[in-house]
Structures are given as structure tokens and as C-alpha cells.
Coordinates of C-alpha atoms in Angstrom, one line a residue:
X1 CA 25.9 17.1 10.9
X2 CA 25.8 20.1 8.8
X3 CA 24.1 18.1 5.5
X4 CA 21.5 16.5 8.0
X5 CA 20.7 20.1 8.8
X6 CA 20.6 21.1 5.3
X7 CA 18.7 18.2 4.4
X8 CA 16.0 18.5 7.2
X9 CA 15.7 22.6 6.1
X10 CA 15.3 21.7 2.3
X11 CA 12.6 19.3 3.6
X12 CA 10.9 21.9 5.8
X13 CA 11.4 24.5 2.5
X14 CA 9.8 22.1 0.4
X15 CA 6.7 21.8 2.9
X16 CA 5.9 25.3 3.3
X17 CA 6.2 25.5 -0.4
X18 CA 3.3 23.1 -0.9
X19 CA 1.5 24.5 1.9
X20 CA 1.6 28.2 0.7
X21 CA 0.4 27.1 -2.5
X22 CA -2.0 24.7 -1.9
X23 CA -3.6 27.2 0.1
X24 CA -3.8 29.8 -2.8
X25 CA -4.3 27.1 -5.6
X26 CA -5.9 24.0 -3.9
X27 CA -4.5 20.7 -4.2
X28 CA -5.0 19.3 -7.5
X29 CA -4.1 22.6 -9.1
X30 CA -0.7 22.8 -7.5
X31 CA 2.0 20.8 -9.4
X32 CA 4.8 19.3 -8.1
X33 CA 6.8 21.9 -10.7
X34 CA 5.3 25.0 -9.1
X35 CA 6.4 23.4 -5.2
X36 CA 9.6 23.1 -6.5
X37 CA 10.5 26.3 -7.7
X38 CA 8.7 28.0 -4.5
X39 CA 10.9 26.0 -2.6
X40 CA 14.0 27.0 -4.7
X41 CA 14.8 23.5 -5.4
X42 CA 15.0 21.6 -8.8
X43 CA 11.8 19.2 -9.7
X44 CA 14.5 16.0 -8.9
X45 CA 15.7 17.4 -5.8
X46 CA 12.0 17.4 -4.8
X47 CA 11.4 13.1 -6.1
X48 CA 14.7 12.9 -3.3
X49 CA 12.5 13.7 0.0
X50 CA 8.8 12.8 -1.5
X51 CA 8.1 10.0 -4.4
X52 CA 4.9 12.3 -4.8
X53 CA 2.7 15.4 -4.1
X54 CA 0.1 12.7 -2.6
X55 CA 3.0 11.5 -0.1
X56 CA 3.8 15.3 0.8
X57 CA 0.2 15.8 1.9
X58 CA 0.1 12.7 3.8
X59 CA 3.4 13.6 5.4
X60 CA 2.2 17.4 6.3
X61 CA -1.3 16.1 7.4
X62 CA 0.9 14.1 10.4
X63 CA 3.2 17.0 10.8
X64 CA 0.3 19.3 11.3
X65 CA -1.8 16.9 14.1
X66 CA 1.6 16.1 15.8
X67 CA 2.1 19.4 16.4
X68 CA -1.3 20.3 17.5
X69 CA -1.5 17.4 20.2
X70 CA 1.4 18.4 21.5
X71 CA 0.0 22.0 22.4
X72 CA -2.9 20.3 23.8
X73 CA -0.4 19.0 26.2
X74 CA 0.0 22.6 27.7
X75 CA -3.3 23.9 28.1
X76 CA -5.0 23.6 30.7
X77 CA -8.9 22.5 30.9
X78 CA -10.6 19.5 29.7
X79 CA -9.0 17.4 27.4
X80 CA -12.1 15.8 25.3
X81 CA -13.4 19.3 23.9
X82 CA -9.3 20.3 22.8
X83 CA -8.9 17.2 21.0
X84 CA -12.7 17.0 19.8
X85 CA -11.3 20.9 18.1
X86 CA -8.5 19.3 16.7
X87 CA -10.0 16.7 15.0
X88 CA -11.9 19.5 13.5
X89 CA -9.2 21.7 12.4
X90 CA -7.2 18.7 10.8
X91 CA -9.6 18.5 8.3
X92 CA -10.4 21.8 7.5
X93 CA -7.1 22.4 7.8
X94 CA -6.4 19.8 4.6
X95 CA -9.6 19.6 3.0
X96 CA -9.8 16.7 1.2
X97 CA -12.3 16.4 -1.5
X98 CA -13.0 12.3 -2.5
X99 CA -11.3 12.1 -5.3
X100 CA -7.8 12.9 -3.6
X101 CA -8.5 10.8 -0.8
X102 CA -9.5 7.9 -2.6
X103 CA -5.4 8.8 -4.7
X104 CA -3.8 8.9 -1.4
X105 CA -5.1 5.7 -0.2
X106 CA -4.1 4.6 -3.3
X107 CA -0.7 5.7 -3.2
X108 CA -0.1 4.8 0.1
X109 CA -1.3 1.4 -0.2
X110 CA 0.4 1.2 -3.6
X111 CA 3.8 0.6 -2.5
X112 CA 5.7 -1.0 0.6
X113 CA 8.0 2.4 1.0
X114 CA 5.2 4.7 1.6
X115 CA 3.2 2.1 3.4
X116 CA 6.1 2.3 5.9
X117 CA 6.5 6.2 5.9
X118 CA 2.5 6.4 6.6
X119 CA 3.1 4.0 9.6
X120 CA 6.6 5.6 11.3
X121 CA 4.5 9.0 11.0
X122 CA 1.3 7.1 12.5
X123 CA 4.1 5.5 15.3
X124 CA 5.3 9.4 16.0
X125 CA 1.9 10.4 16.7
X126 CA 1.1 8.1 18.8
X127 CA 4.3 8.8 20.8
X128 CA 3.1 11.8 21.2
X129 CA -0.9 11.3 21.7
X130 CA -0.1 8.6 24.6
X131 CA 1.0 11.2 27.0
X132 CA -2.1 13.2 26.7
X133 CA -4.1 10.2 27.1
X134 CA -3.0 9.3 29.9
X135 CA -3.3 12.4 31.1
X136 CA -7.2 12.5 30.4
X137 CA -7.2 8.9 32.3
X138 CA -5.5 10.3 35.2
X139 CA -8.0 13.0 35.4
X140 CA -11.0 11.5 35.6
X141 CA -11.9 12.1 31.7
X142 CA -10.9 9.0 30.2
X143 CA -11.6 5.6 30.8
X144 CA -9.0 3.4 32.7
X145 CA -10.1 0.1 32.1
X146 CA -8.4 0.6 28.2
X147 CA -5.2 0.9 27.9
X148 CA -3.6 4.3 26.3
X149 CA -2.3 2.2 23.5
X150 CA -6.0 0.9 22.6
X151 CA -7.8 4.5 22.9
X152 CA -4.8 5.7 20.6
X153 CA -5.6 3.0 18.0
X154 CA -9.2 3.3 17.6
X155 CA -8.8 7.6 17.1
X156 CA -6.3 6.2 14.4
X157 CA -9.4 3.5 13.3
X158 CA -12.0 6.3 13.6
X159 CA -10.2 8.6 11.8
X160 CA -9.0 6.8 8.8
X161 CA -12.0 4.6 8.5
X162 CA -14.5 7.8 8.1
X163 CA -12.2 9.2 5.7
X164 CA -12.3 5.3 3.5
X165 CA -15.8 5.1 3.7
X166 CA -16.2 8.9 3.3
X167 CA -14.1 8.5 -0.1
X168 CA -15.8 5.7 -1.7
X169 CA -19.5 7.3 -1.1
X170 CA -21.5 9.3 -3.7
X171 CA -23.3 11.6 -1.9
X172 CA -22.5 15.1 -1.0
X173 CA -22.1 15.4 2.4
X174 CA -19.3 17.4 4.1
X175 CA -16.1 15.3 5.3
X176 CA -16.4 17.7 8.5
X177 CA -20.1 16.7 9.1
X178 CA -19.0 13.0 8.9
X179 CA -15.9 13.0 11.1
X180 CA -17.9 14.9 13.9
X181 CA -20.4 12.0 14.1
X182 CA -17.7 9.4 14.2
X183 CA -15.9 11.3 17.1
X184 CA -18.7 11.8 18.7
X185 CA -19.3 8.2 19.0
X186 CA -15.4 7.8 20.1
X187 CA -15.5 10.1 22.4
X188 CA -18.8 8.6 24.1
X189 CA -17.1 5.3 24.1
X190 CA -14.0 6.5 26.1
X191 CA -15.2 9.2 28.5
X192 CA -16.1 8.1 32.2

């Protein structure tokens, strides 16, 4: 039991690392060296929790909207305009610029083992965004005629498709700008 422990806190060591740094540095400027030695780990023992700084971010982008959905869970109010803010703090949260998105679709497409991490994070989620909609369906804000599993999926569809199509554009406009109007279309779908 102890070296789970010690395992799960070098994990969690090596996360608030990145984050620290990537929030003074930005992504691309940050090296998987400088996490590392933040962390007080060695640059292998880093490679034994992530096989790379792309499959960190992806890993602390889930971390960071599991988290937040399940505080939604304890507020009261409406649902649609806390999870409408969310939305909106994941990605100013990790701001992504095109070029890094397009390298973590890469690299999670790349290879079967982060392919499955992305979805076991993407399953965790939604164990933990069903609740809260069907909360919203039992209040009257959500639509009952799809089921919880289906509403789940298409935020998962909306939210990575945007950010695919976002990527592979040229022009300038904001990732922010762009995941608003694709919620916004969500959200009129699934609201009574």
C-alpha cells in the first residue's frame, strides 16, 4: 500500500510541477527536463508515469474538468449556465494554441497505449458528468427523451470536434470564441 501511495504522490508532484511552469513559461517553452527537476524527480522517473509532456497535458486537462463537474454537483442553481462556465474555464484554463493541439491529437492517436489512457480518463469523466445530468433531467433543465449516456457523448463530440477543426484552420480566431458557439448550439439542443 505504501508504494501505491508513493507512486500516486510522485504522480501528483509531477503534475503540479508542469502546471506551475507552464503557467510561468507556457507550454512549448517548458521541457520535460525543467518538470522534472521541479518535481524533484529524475528525467526517467518522469518517462515511468507519462511517455510525454503532450500525454501530461492531456492527463491534467481531464483531471482539471473532473474536478470541476464534480463541484458543479454541490451548487445550487441552474445547471446549464455552471457547466456553460466550465466549458469556458477548461480552456482558458489550458490554452491551447493550434499547433499543440494539432501534436496532442497526434500523439494520442499515435499509439494504442495513450489511445487507451485518453479513453479510461474520458470513461472517468463521464462517471462523473452522468450524475449531474441526470440531475439537470430531473429538474426540468435537460431533456428526458435522451438518455444521460447520449447527452454525455455529444459534450465529449462537441468538445473535441471544435478543438479538431479548430486546429486544422488558418485563421485567427480565438479557441474560446469557437467553443462558445459550439456549446451554445449543445446546450440549445438539450435544454427543455
Amino acid at each position: 500500500m505504501k508504494r501505491e501511495l508513493k507512486k500516486e504522490q510522485t504522480r501528483l508532484r509531477i503534475k503540479e510541477a508542469a502546471l506551475d511552469l507552464i503557467a510561468d513559461n507556457g507550454y512549448e517553452a517548458t521541457t520535460v527536463e525543467e518538470i522534472a527537476k521541479q518535481a524533484g524527480v529524475a528525467k526517467g522517473t518522469f518517462f515511468n508515469y507519462f511517455s510525454s509532456k503532450d500525454e501530461l497535458i492531456c492527463d491534467l486537462q481531464a483531471v482539471f474538468a473532473m474536478n470541476e463537474v464534480a463541484k458543479l454537483q454541490d451548487q445550487p442553481g441552474p445547471l446549464v449556465p455552471r457547466f456553460q462556465l466550465l466549458i469556458f474555464q477548461l480552456v482558458k484554463e489550458f490554452e491551447l494554441s493550434k499547433t499543440l493541439t494539432r501534436a496532442l491529437f497526434q500523439a494520442m492517436f499515435g499509439s494504442q497505449r495513450q489511445l487507451g489512457s485518453h479513453n479510461r480518463l474520458l470513461d472517468s469523466l463521464k462517471e462523473v458528468l452522468l450524475p449531474l445530468i441526470r440531475q439537470g433531467q430531473e429538474n426540468g433543465e435537460l431533456r428526458r427523451d435522451m438518455p444521460a449516456e447520449m447527452i454525455a457523448q455529444q459534450a465529449f463530440q462537441s468538445y473535441f470536434g471544435t478543438l479538431i477543426i479548430w486546429s486544422m484552420e488558418e485563421d485567427d480566431e480565438p479557441l474560446d470564441n469557437r467553443m462558445a458557439m459550439a456549446f451554445e448550439l449543445f446546450f440549445r439542443a438539450i435544454t427543455v
